[in-house]
Each structure stands twice: as structure tokens, then as C-alpha cells.
Amino acid sequence: QVQQEVPMSPIFIQKLSQNSRHLEVQMVADQHGQAIALYGRDCSVQRRHQKIIEEGPITIAPRKLCEELELGAVRLAKRVGYAGVGTVEYLFNCVTGRYSFLEVNPRLQVEHPVTETITGVNIPAVQLQIAMGIPLHKIPHIRRFFAQSDVMGVSSIDFDSAKPIQPIGHCV
């Protein structure tokens, strides 16, 4: 049926994953090859494929696994030369601890306020600054997220080794 509706389109098949959660990572990348992750969200509570409840940061998976998801999102953004705000989505099996890639949403999603609450980053403002060509290390919200003493500064930040602030509480 898909081949008739969308000729020449590839068909992807994914193994059924029971006891799974829909986890996503908010990523931000600039036009200068830098990318970061703004932690993640659990968007598993859905009705008719629409997210109803979003929770951040992710609590269902160990922090080490969440860091792996975040690193994957950053690698993906850098590999494809992405610039802007986006979300990398994963399916996480709670029983096996394994995860698989679902998709990338190359846009600001409606649940971005959850991430803003736990990071203190104004995501629409950051998105506009990236569109203006401003490097991540010169954006005040990003500098604050990486605990830079001079929030209005312009000094470079090694995002591959710099540690962000801890999540600011929990948001549902």
C-alpha cells in the first residue's frame, strides 16, 4: 500500500519494542559546526500519536544512557551540518535497556517549555540568534547553561568537554 501511495519511497521496518518509552533530546547547532544537547524529555504518554504529557529531565533511564542519547544527537547534528534547533527522538526499551533511533524533528516543538524550565535556556531566542549566524559560544543563554562566568562574553567554549549546569528541578 505504501509503495502505491508514495512510489520510489524507501520502506523502513522496525522491530516491535514492548515496554518502551519515547525519549527525545533537544539539540541546538550553529552554522559554525558546533552542537550541544539541552538534556532530554520523556514523551511517552500519548493518545492517538499525540504527546499529552512531557517530562524533563528523563528519569526512566540511567543518566549514563541519557548522556549517550545526548551525545548521539550532537554527533548527528555535526555529521549532517545541521544549524538550528531540533529534536532527536529515540525508542527506549525499559526491560532490555536498549534504544533505537526514531527520527529527527528539525524544528522547535511544542514541548520546548519543558526543556526551557530545566535548562534556563530561552529556546526561541537561541533559534533566532543561530539564524542570525551568531555562534553558540556567544549566545548568553548557552553561556549560562555552560556556567560561564561572563554570560555576555565572547570567549570560545569547548562544548565537547565543557559540562552544562545540572537540570533546574523537574518539569511535567
mmCIF file of N, CA, C and O in Angstrom, residues 11-73:
data_model
loop_
_atom_site.group_PDB
_atom_site.id
_atom_site.type_symbol
_atom_site.label_atom_id
_atom_site.label_comp_id
_atom_site.label_asym_id
_atom_site.label_seq_id
_atom_site.Cartn_x
_atom_site.Cartn_y
_atom_site.Cartn_z
ATOM 1 N N ILE A 11 11.022 1.977 2.326
ATOM 2 C CA ILE A 11 10.173 1.495 3.408
ATOM 3 C C ILE A 11 11.086 1.014 4.526
ATOM 4 O O ILE A 11 12.016 0.241 4.298
ATOM 5 N N PHE A 12 10.840 1.501 5.724
ATOM 6 C CA PHE A 12 11.629 1.117 6.879
ATOM 7 C C PHE A 12 10.782 0.232 7.780
ATOM 8 O O PHE A 12 9.618 0.531 8.033
ATOM 9 N N ILE A 13 11.373 -0.815 8.271
ATOM 10 C CA ILE A 13 10.679 -1.725 9.177
ATOM 11 C C ILE A 13 11.428 -1.716 10.498
ATOM 12 O O ILE A 13 12.653 -1.842 10.526
ATOM 13 N N GLN A 14 10.678 -1.556 11.579
ATOM 14 C CA GLN A 14 11.293 -1.563 12.901
ATOM 15 C C GLN A 14 10.677 -2.679 13.725
ATOM 16 O O GLN A 14 9.467 -2.894 13.703
ATOM 17 N N LYS A 15 11.526 -3.365 14.451
ATOM 18 C CA LYS A 15 11.080 -4.444 15.313
ATOM 19 C C LYS A 15 10.169 -3.889 16.406
ATOM 20 O O LYS A 15 10.427 -2.816 16.954
ATOM 21 N N LEU A 16 9.122 -4.614 16.738
ATOM 22 C CA LEU A 16 8.223 -4.226 17.812
ATOM 23 C C LEU A 16 9.007 -4.137 19.116
ATOM 24 O O LEU A 16 9.771 -5.036 19.462
ATOM 25 N N SER A 17 8.817 -3.054 19.819
ATOM 26 C CA SER A 17 9.510 -2.850 21.091
ATOM 27 C C SER A 17 8.466 -2.649 22.179
ATOM 28 O O SER A 17 7.858 -1.582 22.276
ATOM 29 N N GLN A 18 8.243 -3.677 22.967
ATOM 30 C CA GLN A 18 7.279 -3.579 24.053
ATOM 31 C C GLN A 18 7.957 -3.004 25.284
ATOM 32 O O GLN A 18 9.176 -3.023 25.397
ATOM 33 N N ASN A 19 7.149 -2.509 26.208
ATOM 34 C CA ASN A 19 7.676 -1.904 27.442
ATOM 35 C C ASN A 19 8.671 -0.791 27.114
ATOM 36 O O ASN A 19 9.731 -0.705 27.716
ATOM 37 N N SER A 20 8.316 0.033 26.160
ATOM 38 C CA SER A 20 9.240 1.069 25.693
ATOM 39 C C SER A 20 8.734 2.452 26.025
ATOM 40 O O SER A 20 7.545 2.665 26.259
ATOM 41 N N ARG A 21 9.664 3.377 25.998
ATOM 42 C CA ARG A 21 9.356 4.780 26.240
ATOM 43 C C ARG A 21 9.869 5.612 25.070
ATOM 44 O O ARG A 21 10.858 5.284 24.434
ATOM 45 N N HIS A 22 9.167 6.704 24.821
ATOM 46 C CA HIS A 22 9.518 7.649 23.755
ATOM 47 C C HIS A 22 10.352 8.757 24.404
ATOM 48 O O HIS A 22 9.813 9.621 25.082
ATOM 49 N N LEU A 23 11.667 8.705 24.173
ATOM 50 C CA LEU A 23 12.581 9.695 24.738
ATOM 51 C C LEU A 23 13.113 10.583 23.627
ATOM 52 O O LEU A 23 13.329 10.119 22.510
ATOM 53 N N GLU A 24 13.308 11.847 23.945
ATOM 54 C CA GLU A 24 13.863 12.739 22.932
ATOM 55 C C GLU A 24 14.862 13.690 23.551
ATOM 56 O O GLU A 24 14.799 14.017 24.734
ATOM 57 N N VAL A 25 15.801 14.109 22.709
ATOM 58 C CA VAL A 25 16.869 15.022 23.119
ATOM 59 C C VAL A 25 16.718 16.312 22.337
ATOM 60 O O VAL A 25 16.624 16.295 21.105
ATOM 61 N N GLN A 26 16.692 17.423 23.060
ATOM 62 C CA GLN A 26 16.661 18.746 22.432
ATOM 63 C C GLN A 26 18.089 19.117 22.069
ATOM 64 O O GLN A 26 18.959 19.151 22.937
ATOM 65 N N MET A 27 18.327 19.340 20.790
ATOM 66 C CA MET A 27 19.685 19.729 20.387
ATOM 67 C C MET A 27 19.650 21.084 19.698
ATOM 68 O O MET A 27 18.627 21.495 19.156
ATOM 69 N N VAL A 28 20.799 21.749 19.779
ATOM 70 C CA VAL A 28 20.960 23.067 19.192
ATOM 71 C C VAL A 28 22.303 23.059 18.470
ATOM 72 O O VAL A 28 23.305 22.618 19.022
ATOM 73 N N ALA A 29 22.312 23.551 17.242
ATOM 74 C CA ALA A 29 23.556 23.585 16.466
ATOM 75 C C ALA A 29 23.650 24.912 15.715
ATOM 76 O O ALA A 29 22.626 25.461 15.294
ATOM 77 N N ASP A 30 24.869 25.402 15.576
ATOM 78 C CA ASP A 30 25.047 26.673 14.867
ATOM 79 C C ASP A 30 25.623 26.450 13.471
ATOM 80 O O ASP A 30 25.894 25.316 13.070
ATOM 81 N N GLN A 31 25.816 27.538 12.748
ATOM 82 C CA GLN A 31 26.333 27.476 11.384
ATOM 83 C C GLN A 31 27.851 27.323 11.345
ATOM 84 O O GLN A 31 28.446 27.310 10.273
ATOM 85 N N HIS A 32 28.470 27.192 12.519
ATOM 86 C CA HIS A 32 29.922 27.123 12.615
ATOM 87 C C HIS A 32 30.411 25.738 13.041
ATOM 88 O O HIS A 32 31.559 25.577 13.440
ATOM 89 N N GLY A 33 29.519 24.748 12.982
ATOM 90 C CA GLY A 33 29.894 23.364 13.270
ATOM 91 C C GLY A 33 29.797 22.948 14.728
ATOM 92 O O GLY A 33 30.197 21.843 15.078
ATOM 93 N N GLN A 34 29.283 23.827 15.579
ATOM 94 C CA GLN A 34 29.124 23.485 16.991
ATOM 95 C C GLN A 34 27.706 22.975 17.255
ATOM 96 O O GLN A 34 26.752 23.489 16.675
ATOM 97 N N ALA A 35 27.586 21.997 18.145
ATOM 98 C CA ALA A 35 26.274 21.449 18.505
ATOM 99 C C ALA A 35 26.296 21.052 19.971
ATOM 100 O O ALA A 35 27.325 20.621 20.498
ATOM 101 N N ILE A 36 25.150 21.212 20.620
ATOM 102 C CA ILE A 36 25.013 20.829 22.028
ATOM 103 C C ILE A 36 23.651 20.175 22.233
ATOM 104 O O ILE A 36 22.745 20.323 21.412
ATOM 105 N N ALA A 37 23.530 19.477 23.349
ATOM 106 C CA ALA A 37 22.251 18.900 23.758
ATOM 107 C C ALA A 37 21.769 19.637 24.994
ATOM 108 O O ALA A 37 22.557 19.951 25.890
ATOM 109 N N LEU A 38 20.481 19.919 25.038
ATOM 110 C CA LEU A 38 19.868 20.569 26.195
ATOM 111 C C LEU A 38 19.052 19.531 26.976
ATOM 112 O O LEU A 38 17.854 19.669 27.162
ATOM 113 N N TYR A 39 19.730 18.480 27.383
ATOM 114 C CA TYR A 39 19.098 17.380 28.111
ATOM 115 C C TYR A 39 17.987 16.736 27.287
ATOM 116 O O TYR A 39 17.935 16.908 26.071
ATOM 117 N N GLY A 40 17.128 15.975 27.930
ATOM 118 C CA GLY A 40 16.113 15.229 27.202
ATOM 119 C C GLY A 40 14.758 15.295 27.881
ATOM 120 O O GLY A 40 14.614 15.828 28.987
ATOM 121 N N ARG A 41 13.775 14.722 27.190
ATOM 122 C CA ARG A 41 12.399 14.679 27.687
ATOM 123 C C ARG A 41 11.845 13.272 27.480
ATOM 124 O O ARG A 41 12.211 12.583 26.536
ATOM 125 N N ASP A 42 10.929 12.888 28.340
ATOM 126 C CA ASP A 42 10.183 11.640 28.184
ATOM 127 C C ASP A 42 8.796 12.034 27.708
ATOM 128 O O ASP A 42 8.061 12.717 28.413
ATOM 129 N N CYS A 43 8.473 11.626 26.509
ATOM 130 C CA CYS A 43 7.188 11.992 25.893
ATOM 131 C C CYS A 43 6.357 10.743 25.614
ATOM 132 O O CYS A 43 5.725 10.609 24.566
ATOM 133 N N SER A 44 6.375 9.817 26.548
ATOM 134 C CA SER A 44 5.751 8.515 26.335
ATOM 135 C C SER A 44 4.236 8.527 26.466
ATOM 136 O O SER A 44 3.556 7.690 25.876
ATOM 137 N N VAL A 45 3.701 9.448 27.246
ATOM 138 C CA VAL A 45 2.249 9.473 27.429
ATOM 139 C C VAL A 45 1.632 10.160 26.219
ATOM 140 O O VAL A 45 1.735 11.377 26.058
ATOM 141 N N GLN A 46 1.005 9.346 25.373
ATOM 142 C CA GLN A 46 0.440 9.841 24.123
ATOM 143 C C GLN A 46 -0.964 9.273 23.913
ATOM 144 O O GLN A 46 -1.306 8.227 24.454
ATOM 145 N N ARG A 47 -1.727 9.970 23.117
ATOM 146 C CA ARG A 47 -3.046 9.495 22.705
ATOM 147 C C ARG A 47 -3.179 9.796 21.221
ATOM 148 O O ARG A 47 -2.969 10.937 20.801
ATOM 149 N N ARG A 48 -3.490 8.773 20.459
ATOM 150 C CA ARG A 48 -3.615 8.914 19.002
ATOM 151 C C ARG A 48 -2.367 9.566 18.400
ATOM 152 O O ARG A 48 -2.445 10.481 17.593
ATOM 153 N N HIS A 49 -1.203 9.117 18.836
ATOM 154 C CA HIS A 49 0.098 9.561 18.340
ATOM 155 C C HIS A 49 0.387 11.032 18.647
ATOM 156 O O HIS A 49 1.259 11.631 18.019
ATOM 157 N N GLN A 50 -0.342 11.604 19.595
ATOM 158 C CA GLN A 50 -0.083 12.977 20.014
ATOM 159 C C GLN A 50 0.409 12.968 21.457
ATOM 160 O O GLN A 50 -0.185 12.322 22.315
ATOM 161 N N LYS A 51 1.470 13.678 21.718
ATOM 162 C CA LYS A 51 2.030 13.735 23.064
ATOM 163 C C LYS A 51 1.072 14.491 23.985
ATOM 164 O O LYS A 51 0.606 15.577 23.642
ATOM 165 N N ILE A 52 0.825 13.912 25.133
ATOM 166 C CA ILE A 52 -0.063 14.545 26.109
ATOM 167 C C ILE A 52 0.732 15.078 27.291
ATOM 168 O O ILE A 52 0.499 16.179 27.774
ATOM 169 N N ILE A 53 1.672 14.284 27.783
ATOM 170 C CA ILE A 53 2.497 14.685 28.919
ATOM 171 C C ILE A 53 3.967 14.567 28.529
ATOM 172 O O ILE A 53 4.390 13.531 28.017
ATOM 173 N N GLU A 54 4.702 15.636 28.783
ATOM 174 C CA GLU A 54 6.147 15.634 28.564
ATOM 175 C C GLU A 54 6.811 15.849 29.911
ATOM 176 O O GLU A 54 6.334 16.640 30.724
ATOM 177 N N GLU A 55 7.905 15.150 30.128
ATOM 178 C CA GLU A 55 8.599 15.219 31.409
ATOM 179 C C GLU A 55 10.093 15.421 31.175
ATOM 180 O O GLU A 55 10.674 14.798 30.302
ATOM 181 N N GLY A 56 10.679 16.301 31.940
ATOM 182 C CA GLY A 56 12.106 16.502 31.822
ATOM 183 C C GLY A 56 12.711 16.839 33.174
ATOM 184 O O GLY A 56 12.056 17.454 34.001
ATOM 185 N N PRO A 57 13.923 16.457 33.433
ATOM 186 C CA PRO A 57 14.728 15.592 32.571
ATOM 187 C C PRO A 57 14.207 14.157 32.608
ATOM 188 O O PRO A 57 13.333 13.818 33.402
ATOM 189 N N ILE A 58 14.764 13.329 31.760
ATOM 190 C CA ILE A 58 14.379 11.917 31.691
ATOM 191 C C ILE A 58 14.737 11.240 33.013
ATOM 192 O O ILE A 58 15.854 11.374 33.496
ATOM 193 N N THR A 59 13.776 10.513 33.571
ATOM 194 C CA THR A 59 14.033 9.803 34.834
ATOM 195 C C THR A 59 13.938 8.285 34.687
ATOM 196 O O THR A 59 14.390 7.561 35.560
ATOM 197 N N ILE A 60 13.374 7.796 33.611
ATOM 198 C CA ILE A 60 13.159 6.353 33.425
ATOM 199 C C ILE A 60 14.452 5.621 33.060
ATOM 200 O O ILE A 60 14.584 4.423 33.284
ATOM 201 N N ALA A 61 15.412 6.340 32.523
ATOM 202 C CA ALA A 61 16.672 5.722 32.076
ATOM 203 C C ALA A 61 17.820 6.233 32.934
ATOM 204 O O ALA A 61 17.783 7.368 33.420
ATOM 205 N N PRO A 62 18.870 5.426 33.104
ATOM 206 C CA PRO A 62 20.041 5.880 33.865
ATOM 207 C C PRO A 62 20.679 7.108 33.201
ATOM 208 O O PRO A 62 20.652 7.256 31.979
ATOM 209 N N ARG A 63 21.262 7.964 34.004
ATOM 210 C CA ARG A 63 21.881 9.191 33.481
ATOM 211 C C ARG A 63 22.949 8.878 32.432
ATOM 212 O O ARG A 63 23.072 9.597 31.441
ATOM 213 N N LYS A 64 23.699 7.803 32.631
ATOM 214 C CA LYS A 64 24.735 7.424 31.661
ATOM 215 C C LYS A 64 24.118 7.157 30.282
ATOM 216 O O LYS A 64 24.661 7.571 29.257
ATOM 217 N N LEU A 65 22.971 6.493 30.236
ATOM 218 C CA LEU A 65 22.299 6.236 28.968
ATOM 219 C C LEU A 65 21.782 7.547 28.371
ATOM 220 O O LEU A 65 21.878 7.768 27.160
ATOM 221 N N CYS A 66 21.250 8.429 29.210
ATOM 222 C CA CYS A 66 20.783 9.729 28.712
ATOM 223 C C CYS A 66 21.934 10.510 28.083
ATOM 224 O O CYS A 66 21.762 11.139 27.032
ATOM 225 N N GLU A 67 23.113 10.441 28.697
ATOM 226 C CA GLU A 67 24.287 11.107 28.126
ATOM 227 C C GLU A 67 24.646 10.501 26.773
ATOM 228 O O GLU A 67 25.064 11.212 25.859
ATOM 229 N N GLU A 68 24.466 9.204 26.639
ATOM 230 C CA GLU A 68 24.723 8.531 25.363
ATOM 231 C C GLU A 68 23.739 9.024 24.293
ATOM 232 O O GLU A 68 24.130 9.279 23.144
ATOM 233 N N LEU A 69 22.477 9.180 24.650
ATOM 234 C CA LEU A 69 21.477 9.706 23.715
ATOM 235 C C LEU A 69 21.829 11.138 23.316
ATOM 236 O O LEU A 69 21.735 11.504 22.131
ATOM 237 N N GLU A 70 22.227 11.942 24.287
ATOM 238 C CA GLU A 70 22.603 13.333 24.017
ATOM 239 C C GLU A 70 23.813 13.398 23.090
ATOM 240 O O GLU A 70 23.828 14.175 22.131
ATOM 241 N N LEU A 71 24.807 12.576 23.364
ATOM 242 C CA LEU A 71 25.998 12.537 22.516
ATOM 243 C C LEU A 71 25.640 12.119 21.093
ATOM 244 O O LEU A 71 26.144 12.680 20.119
ATOM 245 N N GLY A 72 24.729 11.161 20.964
ATOM 246 C CA GLY A 72 24.271 10.735 19.642
ATOM 247 C C GLY A 72 23.591 11.859 18.884
ATOM 248 O O GLY A 72 23.803 12.039 17.678
ATOM 249 N N ALA A 73 22.782 12.640 19.578
ATOM 250 C CA ALA A 73 22.101 13.778 18.946
ATOM 251 C C ALA A 73 23.110 14.817 18.474
ATOM 252 O O ALA A 73 22.994 15.359 17.362
#
